[in-house]
PDB file of C-alpha atoms in Angstrom:
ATOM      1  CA  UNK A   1     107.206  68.800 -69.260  1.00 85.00           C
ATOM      2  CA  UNK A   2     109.025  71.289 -66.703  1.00 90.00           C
ATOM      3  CA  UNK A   3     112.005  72.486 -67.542  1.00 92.00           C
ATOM      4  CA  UNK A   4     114.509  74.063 -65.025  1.00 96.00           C
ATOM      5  CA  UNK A   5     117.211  76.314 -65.471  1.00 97.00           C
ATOM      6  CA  UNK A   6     120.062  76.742 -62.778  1.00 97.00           C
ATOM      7  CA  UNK A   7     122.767  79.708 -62.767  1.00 98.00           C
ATOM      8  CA  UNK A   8     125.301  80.079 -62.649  1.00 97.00           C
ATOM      9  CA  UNK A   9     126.713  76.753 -63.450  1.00 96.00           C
ATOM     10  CA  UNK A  10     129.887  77.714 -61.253  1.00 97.00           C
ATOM     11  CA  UNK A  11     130.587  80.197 -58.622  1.00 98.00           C
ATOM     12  CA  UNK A  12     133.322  81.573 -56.715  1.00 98.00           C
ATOM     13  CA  UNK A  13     133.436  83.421 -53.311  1.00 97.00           C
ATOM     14  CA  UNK A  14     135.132  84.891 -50.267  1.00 97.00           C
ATOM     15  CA  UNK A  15     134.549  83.726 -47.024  1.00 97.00           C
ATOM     16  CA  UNK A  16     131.886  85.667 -45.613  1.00 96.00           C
ATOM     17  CA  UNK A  17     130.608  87.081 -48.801  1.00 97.00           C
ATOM     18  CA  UNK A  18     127.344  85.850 -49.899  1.00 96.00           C
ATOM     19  CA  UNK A  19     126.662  83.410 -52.773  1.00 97.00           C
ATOM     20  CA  UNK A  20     123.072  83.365 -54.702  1.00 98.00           C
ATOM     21  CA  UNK A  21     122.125  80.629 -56.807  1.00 98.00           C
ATOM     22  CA  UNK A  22     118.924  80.819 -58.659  1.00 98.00           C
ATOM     23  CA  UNK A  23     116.823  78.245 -60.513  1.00 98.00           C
ATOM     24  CA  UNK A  24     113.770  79.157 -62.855  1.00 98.00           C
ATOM     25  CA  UNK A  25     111.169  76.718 -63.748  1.00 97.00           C
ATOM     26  CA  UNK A  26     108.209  76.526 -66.001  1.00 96.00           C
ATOM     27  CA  UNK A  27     105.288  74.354 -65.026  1.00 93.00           C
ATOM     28  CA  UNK A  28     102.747  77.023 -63.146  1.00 91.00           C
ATOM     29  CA  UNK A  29     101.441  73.357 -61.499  1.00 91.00           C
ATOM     30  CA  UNK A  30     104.501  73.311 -59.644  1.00 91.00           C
ATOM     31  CA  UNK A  31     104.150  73.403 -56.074  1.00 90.00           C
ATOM     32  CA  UNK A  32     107.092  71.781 -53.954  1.00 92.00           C
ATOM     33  CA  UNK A  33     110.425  74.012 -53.736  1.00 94.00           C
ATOM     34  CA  UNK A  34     114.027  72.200 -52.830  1.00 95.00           C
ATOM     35  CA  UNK A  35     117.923  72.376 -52.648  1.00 97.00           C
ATOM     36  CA  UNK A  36     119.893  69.792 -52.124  1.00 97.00           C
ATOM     37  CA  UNK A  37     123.873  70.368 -51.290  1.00 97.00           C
ATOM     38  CA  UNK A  38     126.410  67.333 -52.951  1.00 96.00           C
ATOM     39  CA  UNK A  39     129.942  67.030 -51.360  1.00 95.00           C
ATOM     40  CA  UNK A  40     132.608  65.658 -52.872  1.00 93.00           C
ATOM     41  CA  UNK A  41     132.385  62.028 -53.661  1.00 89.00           C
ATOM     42  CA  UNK A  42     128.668  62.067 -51.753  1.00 91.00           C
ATOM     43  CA  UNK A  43     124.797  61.912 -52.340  1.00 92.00           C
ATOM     44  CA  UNK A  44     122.618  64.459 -52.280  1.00 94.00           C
ATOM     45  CA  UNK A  45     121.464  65.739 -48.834  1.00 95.00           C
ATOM     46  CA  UNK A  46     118.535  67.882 -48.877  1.00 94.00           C
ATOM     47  CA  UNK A  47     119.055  71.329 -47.442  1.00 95.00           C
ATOM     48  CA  UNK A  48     115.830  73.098 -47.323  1.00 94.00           C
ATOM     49  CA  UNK A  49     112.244  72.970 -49.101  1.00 93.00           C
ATOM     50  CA  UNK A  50     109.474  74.798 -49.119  1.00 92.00           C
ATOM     51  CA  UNK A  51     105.496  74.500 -51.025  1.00 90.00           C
ATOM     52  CA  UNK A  52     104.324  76.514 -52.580  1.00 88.00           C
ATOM     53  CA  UNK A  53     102.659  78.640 -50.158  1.00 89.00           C
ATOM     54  CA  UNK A  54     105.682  80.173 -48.292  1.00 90.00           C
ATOM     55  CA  UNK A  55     107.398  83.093 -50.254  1.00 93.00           C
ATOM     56  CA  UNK A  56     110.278  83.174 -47.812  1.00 95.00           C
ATOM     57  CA  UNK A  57     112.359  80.343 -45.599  1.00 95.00           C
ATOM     58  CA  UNK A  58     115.825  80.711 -43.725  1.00 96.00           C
ATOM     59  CA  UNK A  59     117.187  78.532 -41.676  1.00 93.00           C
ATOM     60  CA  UNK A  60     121.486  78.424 -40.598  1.00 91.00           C
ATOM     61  CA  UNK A  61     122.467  80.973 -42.690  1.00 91.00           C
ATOM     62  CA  UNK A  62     120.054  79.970 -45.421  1.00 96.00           C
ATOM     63  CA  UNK A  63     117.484  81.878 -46.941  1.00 97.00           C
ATOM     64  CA  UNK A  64     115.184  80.806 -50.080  1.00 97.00           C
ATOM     65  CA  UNK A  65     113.255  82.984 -52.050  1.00 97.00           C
ATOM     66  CA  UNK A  66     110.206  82.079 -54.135  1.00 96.00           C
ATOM     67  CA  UNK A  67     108.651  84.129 -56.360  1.00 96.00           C
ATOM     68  CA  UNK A  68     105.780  82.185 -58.234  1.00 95.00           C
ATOM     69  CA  UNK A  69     104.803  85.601 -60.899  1.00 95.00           C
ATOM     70  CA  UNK A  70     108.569  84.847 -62.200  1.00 96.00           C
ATOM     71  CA  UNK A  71     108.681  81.372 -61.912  1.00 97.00           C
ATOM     72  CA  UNK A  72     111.723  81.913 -60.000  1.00 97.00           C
ATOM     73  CA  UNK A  73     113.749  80.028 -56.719  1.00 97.00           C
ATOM     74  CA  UNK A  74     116.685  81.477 -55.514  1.00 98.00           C
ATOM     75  CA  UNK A  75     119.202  80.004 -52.246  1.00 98.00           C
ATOM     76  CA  UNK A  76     121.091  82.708 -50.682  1.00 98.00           C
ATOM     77  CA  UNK A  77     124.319  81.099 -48.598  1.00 96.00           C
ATOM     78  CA  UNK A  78     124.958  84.391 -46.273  1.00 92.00           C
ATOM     79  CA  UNK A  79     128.699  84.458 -45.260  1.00 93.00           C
ATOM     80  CA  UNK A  80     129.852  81.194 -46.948  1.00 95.00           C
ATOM     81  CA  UNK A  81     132.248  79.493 -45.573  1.00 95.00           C
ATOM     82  CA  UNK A  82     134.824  76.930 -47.219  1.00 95.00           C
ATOM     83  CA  UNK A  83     132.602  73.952 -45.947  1.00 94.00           C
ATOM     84  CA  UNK A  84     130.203  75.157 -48.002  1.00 96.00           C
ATOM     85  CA  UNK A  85     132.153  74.559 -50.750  1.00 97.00           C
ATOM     86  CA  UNK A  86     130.140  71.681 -52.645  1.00 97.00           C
ATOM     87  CA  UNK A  87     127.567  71.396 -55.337  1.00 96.00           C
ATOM     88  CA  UNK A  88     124.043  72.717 -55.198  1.00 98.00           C
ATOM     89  CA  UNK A  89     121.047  71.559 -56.798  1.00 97.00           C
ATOM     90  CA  UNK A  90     117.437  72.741 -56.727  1.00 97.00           C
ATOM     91  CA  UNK A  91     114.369  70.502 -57.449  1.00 95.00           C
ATOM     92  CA  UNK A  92     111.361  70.918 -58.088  1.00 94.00           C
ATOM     93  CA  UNK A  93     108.081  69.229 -58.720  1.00 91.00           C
ATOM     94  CA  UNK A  94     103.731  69.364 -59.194  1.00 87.00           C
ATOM     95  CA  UNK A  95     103.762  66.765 -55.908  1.00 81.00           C
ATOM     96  CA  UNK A  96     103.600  63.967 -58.035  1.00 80.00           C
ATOM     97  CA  UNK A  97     105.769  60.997 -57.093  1.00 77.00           C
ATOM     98  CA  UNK A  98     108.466  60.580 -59.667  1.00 77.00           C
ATOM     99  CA  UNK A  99     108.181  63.882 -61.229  1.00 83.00           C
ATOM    100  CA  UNK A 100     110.953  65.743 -59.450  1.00 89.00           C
ATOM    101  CA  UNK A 101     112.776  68.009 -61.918  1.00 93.00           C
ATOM    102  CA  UNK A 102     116.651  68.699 -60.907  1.00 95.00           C
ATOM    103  CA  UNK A 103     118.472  71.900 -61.893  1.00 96.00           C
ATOM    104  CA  UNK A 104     121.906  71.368 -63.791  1.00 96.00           C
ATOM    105  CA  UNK A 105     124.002  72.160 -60.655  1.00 96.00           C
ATOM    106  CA  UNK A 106     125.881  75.020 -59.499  1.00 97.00           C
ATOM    107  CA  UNK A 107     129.093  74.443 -58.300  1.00 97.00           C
ATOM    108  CA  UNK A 108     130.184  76.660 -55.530  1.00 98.00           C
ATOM    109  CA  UNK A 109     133.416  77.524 -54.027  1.00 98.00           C
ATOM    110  CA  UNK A 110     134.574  79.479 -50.888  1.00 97.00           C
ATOM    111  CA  UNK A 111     137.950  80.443 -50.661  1.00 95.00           C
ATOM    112  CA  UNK A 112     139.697  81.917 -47.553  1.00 91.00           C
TER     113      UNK A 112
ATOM    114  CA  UNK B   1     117.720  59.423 -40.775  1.00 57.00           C
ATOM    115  CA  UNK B   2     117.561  57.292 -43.510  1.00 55.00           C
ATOM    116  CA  UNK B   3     120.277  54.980 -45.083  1.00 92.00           C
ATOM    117  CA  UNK B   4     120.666  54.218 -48.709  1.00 96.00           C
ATOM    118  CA  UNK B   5     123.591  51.604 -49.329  1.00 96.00           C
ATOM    119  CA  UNK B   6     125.096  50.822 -53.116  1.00 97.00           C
ATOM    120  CA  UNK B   7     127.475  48.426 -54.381  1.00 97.00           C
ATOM    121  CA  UNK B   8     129.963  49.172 -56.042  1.00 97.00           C
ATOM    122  CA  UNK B   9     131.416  52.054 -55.510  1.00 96.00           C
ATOM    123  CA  UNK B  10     133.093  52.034 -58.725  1.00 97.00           C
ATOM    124  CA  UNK B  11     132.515  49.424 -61.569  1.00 98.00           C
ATOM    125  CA  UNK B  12     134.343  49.160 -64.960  1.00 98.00           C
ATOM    126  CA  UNK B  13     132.623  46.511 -67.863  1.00 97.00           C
ATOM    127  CA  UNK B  14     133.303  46.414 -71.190  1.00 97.00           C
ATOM    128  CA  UNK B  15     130.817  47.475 -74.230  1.00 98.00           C
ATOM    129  CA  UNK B  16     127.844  44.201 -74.066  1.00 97.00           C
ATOM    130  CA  UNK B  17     128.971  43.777 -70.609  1.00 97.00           C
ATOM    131  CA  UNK B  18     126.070  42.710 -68.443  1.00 96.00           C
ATOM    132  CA  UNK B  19     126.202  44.786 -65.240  1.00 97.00           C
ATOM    133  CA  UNK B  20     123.838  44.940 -61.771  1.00 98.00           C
ATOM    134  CA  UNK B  21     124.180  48.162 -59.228  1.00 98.00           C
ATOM    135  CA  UNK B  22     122.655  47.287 -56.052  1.00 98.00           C
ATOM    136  CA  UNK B  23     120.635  49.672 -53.702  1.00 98.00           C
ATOM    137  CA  UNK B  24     119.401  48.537 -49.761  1.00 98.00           C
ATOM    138  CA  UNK B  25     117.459  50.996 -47.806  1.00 97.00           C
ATOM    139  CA  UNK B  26     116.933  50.343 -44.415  1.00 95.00           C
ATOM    140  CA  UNK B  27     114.109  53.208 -43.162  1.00 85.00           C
ATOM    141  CA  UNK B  28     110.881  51.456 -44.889  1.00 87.00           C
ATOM    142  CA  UNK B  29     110.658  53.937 -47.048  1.00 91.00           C
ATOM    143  CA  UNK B  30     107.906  52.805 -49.708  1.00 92.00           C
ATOM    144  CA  UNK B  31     109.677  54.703 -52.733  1.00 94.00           C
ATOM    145  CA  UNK B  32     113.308  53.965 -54.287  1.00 95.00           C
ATOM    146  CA  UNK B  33     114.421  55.581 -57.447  1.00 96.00           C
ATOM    147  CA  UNK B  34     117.563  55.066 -59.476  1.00 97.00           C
ATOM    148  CA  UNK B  35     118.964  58.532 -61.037  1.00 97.00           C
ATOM    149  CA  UNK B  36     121.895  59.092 -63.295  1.00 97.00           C
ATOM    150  CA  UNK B  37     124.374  62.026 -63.069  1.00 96.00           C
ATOM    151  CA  UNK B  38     126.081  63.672 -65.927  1.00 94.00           C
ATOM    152  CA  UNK B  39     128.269  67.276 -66.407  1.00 87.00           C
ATOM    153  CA  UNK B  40     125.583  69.275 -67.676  1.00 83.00           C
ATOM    154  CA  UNK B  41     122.476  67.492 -67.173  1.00 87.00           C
ATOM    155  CA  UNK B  42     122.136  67.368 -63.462  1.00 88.00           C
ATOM    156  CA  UNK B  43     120.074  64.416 -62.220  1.00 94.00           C
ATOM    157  CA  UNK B  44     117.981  62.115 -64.948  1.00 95.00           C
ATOM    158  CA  UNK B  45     115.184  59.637 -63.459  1.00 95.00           C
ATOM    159  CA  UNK B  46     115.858  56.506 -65.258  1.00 97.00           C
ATOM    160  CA  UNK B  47     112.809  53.906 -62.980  1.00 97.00           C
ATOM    161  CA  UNK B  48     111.379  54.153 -59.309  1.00 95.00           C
ATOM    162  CA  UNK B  49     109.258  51.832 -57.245  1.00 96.00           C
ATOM    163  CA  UNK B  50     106.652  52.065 -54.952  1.00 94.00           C
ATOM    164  CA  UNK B  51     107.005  48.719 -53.400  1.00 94.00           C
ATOM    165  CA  UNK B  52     108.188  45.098 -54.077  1.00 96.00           C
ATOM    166  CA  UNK B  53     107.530  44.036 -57.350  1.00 96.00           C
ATOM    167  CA  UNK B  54     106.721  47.552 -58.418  1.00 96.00           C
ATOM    168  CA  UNK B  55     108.393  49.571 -61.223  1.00 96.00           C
ATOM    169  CA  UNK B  56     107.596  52.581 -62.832  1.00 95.00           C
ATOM    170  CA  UNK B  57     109.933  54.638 -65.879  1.00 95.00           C
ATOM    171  CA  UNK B  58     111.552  57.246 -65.483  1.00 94.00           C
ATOM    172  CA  UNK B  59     112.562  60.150 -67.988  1.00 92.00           C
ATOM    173  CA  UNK B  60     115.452  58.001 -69.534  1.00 95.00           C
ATOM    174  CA  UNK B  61     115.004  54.377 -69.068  1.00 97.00           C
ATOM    175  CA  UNK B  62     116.107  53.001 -72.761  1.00 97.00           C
ATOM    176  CA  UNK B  63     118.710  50.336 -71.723  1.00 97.00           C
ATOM    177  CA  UNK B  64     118.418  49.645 -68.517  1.00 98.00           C
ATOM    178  CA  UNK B  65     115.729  47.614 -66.273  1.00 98.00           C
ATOM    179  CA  UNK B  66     115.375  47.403 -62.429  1.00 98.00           C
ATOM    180  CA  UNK B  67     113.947  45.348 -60.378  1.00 98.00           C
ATOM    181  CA  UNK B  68     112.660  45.716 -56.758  1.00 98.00           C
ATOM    182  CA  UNK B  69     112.628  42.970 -54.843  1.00 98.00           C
ATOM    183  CA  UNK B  70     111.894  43.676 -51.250  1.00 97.00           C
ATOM    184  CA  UNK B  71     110.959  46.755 -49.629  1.00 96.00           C
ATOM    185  CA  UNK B  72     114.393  47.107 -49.241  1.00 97.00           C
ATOM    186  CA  UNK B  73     116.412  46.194 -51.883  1.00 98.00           C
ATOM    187  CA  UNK B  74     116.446  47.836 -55.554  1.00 98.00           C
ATOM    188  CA  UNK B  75     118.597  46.794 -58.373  1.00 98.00           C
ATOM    189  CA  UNK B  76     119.535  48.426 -61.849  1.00 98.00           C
ATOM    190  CA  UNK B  77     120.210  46.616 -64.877  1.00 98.00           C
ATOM    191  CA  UNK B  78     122.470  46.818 -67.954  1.00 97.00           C
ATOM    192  CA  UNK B  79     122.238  43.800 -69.912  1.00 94.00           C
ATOM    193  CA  UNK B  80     124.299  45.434 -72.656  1.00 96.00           C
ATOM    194  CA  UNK B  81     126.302  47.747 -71.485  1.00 97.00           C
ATOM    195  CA  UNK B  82     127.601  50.841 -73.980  1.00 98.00           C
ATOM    196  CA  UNK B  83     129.734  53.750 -73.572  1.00 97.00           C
ATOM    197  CA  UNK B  84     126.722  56.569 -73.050  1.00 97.00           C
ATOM    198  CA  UNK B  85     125.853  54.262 -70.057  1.00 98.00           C
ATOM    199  CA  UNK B  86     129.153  55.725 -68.658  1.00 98.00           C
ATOM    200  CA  UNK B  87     127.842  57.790 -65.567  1.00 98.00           C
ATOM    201  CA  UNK B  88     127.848  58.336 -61.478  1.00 97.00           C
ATOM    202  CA  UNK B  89     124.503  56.410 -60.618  1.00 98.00           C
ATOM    203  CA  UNK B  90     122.557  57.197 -57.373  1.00 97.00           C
ATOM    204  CA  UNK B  91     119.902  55.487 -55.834  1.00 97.00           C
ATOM    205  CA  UNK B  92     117.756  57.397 -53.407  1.00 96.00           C
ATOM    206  CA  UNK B  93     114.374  56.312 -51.558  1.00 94.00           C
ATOM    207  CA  UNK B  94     111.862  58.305 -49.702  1.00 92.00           C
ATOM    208  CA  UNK B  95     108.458  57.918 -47.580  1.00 86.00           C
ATOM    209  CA  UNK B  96     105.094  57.283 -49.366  1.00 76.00           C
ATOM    210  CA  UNK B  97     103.620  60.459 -47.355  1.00 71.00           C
ATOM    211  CA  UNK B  98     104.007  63.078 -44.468  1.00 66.00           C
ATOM    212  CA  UNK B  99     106.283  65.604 -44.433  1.00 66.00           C
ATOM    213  CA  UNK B 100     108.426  64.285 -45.428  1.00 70.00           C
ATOM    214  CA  UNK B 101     107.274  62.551 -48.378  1.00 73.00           C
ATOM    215  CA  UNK B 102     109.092  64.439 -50.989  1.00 82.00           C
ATOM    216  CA  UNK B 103     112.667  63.977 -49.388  1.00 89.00           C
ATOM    217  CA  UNK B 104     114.952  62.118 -51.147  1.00 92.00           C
ATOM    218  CA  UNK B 105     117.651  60.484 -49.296  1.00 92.00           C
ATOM    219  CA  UNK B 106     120.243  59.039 -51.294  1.00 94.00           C
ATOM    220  CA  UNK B 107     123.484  56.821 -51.667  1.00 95.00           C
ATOM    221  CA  UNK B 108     126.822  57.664 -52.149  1.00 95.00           C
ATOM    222  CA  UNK B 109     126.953  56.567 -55.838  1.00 96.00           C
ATOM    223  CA  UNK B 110     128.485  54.113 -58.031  1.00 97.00           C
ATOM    224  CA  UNK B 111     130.251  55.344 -60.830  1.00 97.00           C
ATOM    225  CA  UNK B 112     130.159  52.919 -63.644  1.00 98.00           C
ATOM    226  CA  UNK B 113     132.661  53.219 -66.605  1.00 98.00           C
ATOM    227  CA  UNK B 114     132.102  51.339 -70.055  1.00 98.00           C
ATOM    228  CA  UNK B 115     134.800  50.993 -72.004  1.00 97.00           C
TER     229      UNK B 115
END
């Protein structure tokens, strides 16, 4: 089955530096692309997904990268800020309902 | 946007404790799932549902069962509660299609301690 692999597993940064978190994945069938941000003592709340046909998405200060030859997803926060200090997840699946694969988790912090 | 409610929030039994987290969704969303979290494992599928009286397993459902009993309302068993069942437990739901169909939109958790 697909296996994903998240890194790093913590990270720390200044506000207003950036913060990359990548995830690679195995399964060439997989076609649906996602991050999902966890705040203290909260769910999951999806930030941004893509399919498989989109190399390149930003959105708020957002930007995911997909590079299907690597089997590789990265989320770059551009000038983080200490709100987004949280925990970040990617996911990722073959569009097959119950099949979604979550990373480990990177946890991120943005100090002042 | 879509609301996903679970009782408890927190929930301590013993080892053989019997033990029921609840989910309610309230955006008709066809599919509910119940995931457990753990340091270093991320997020495991343990069963989902596509409707009432609908289960499917999950990646790791050894000891626990669900049941779905309306479209809104999905519940998670542990008839014998042990110590590796110690965990933060989310439920989650999502639409059957659209856009939107692989969004998951979850609780807030129940953490559930064994001792």
């Amino acid at each position: 089955g697909e296996q994903v692999e998240q890194r790093p597993p913590h990270l720390s940064v200044r506000e207003g530096d950036s913060a990359i978190i990548i995830c690679t994945y195995t399964d060439s069938a997989t076609a649906y692309f996602s991050w999902y941000k966890q705040e203290a003592g909260a769910g999951l709340q999806l930030l941004m997904s893509v399919l498989s046909n989109v190399d390149r998405k930003e959105e708020q200060g957002l930007t995911v990268l997909l590079n299907k030859k690597d089997k590789r997803l990265s989320l770059n926060l551009t000038a983080a800020h200490p709100g987004d200090s949280a925990v970040y997840f990617c996911a990722v699946s073959a569009r097959v309902v119950g099949q979604l694969t979550f990373g480990r988790g990177t946890r991120l912090q943005v100090y002042a | 946007e879509a609301a996903v409610t679970q009782s408890p929030r927190n929930k301590v039994t013993v080892t053989g404790g019997n033990v029921t987290l609840s989910c309610r969704q309230t955006n008709s969303h066809n599919y509910m799932y119940w995931y457990r979290q753990d340091t270093g494992h991320g997020l495991r599928l343990i069963h989902y549902s596509y409707g009432a009286g609908n289960l499917q397993i999950g990646d790791v459902p050894d000891g626990y069962k669900a049941t779905r009993t309306t479209q809104e309302d999905f519940f998670l068993l542990l008839e014998l509660a042990s110590p590796s069942q110690t965990s933060l437990y989310f439920c989650a739901s999502s639409d059957a299609w659209g856009p939107s169909a692989e969004t998951l939109y979850f609780g807030s958790g129940t953490r559930l301690t064994v001792l």
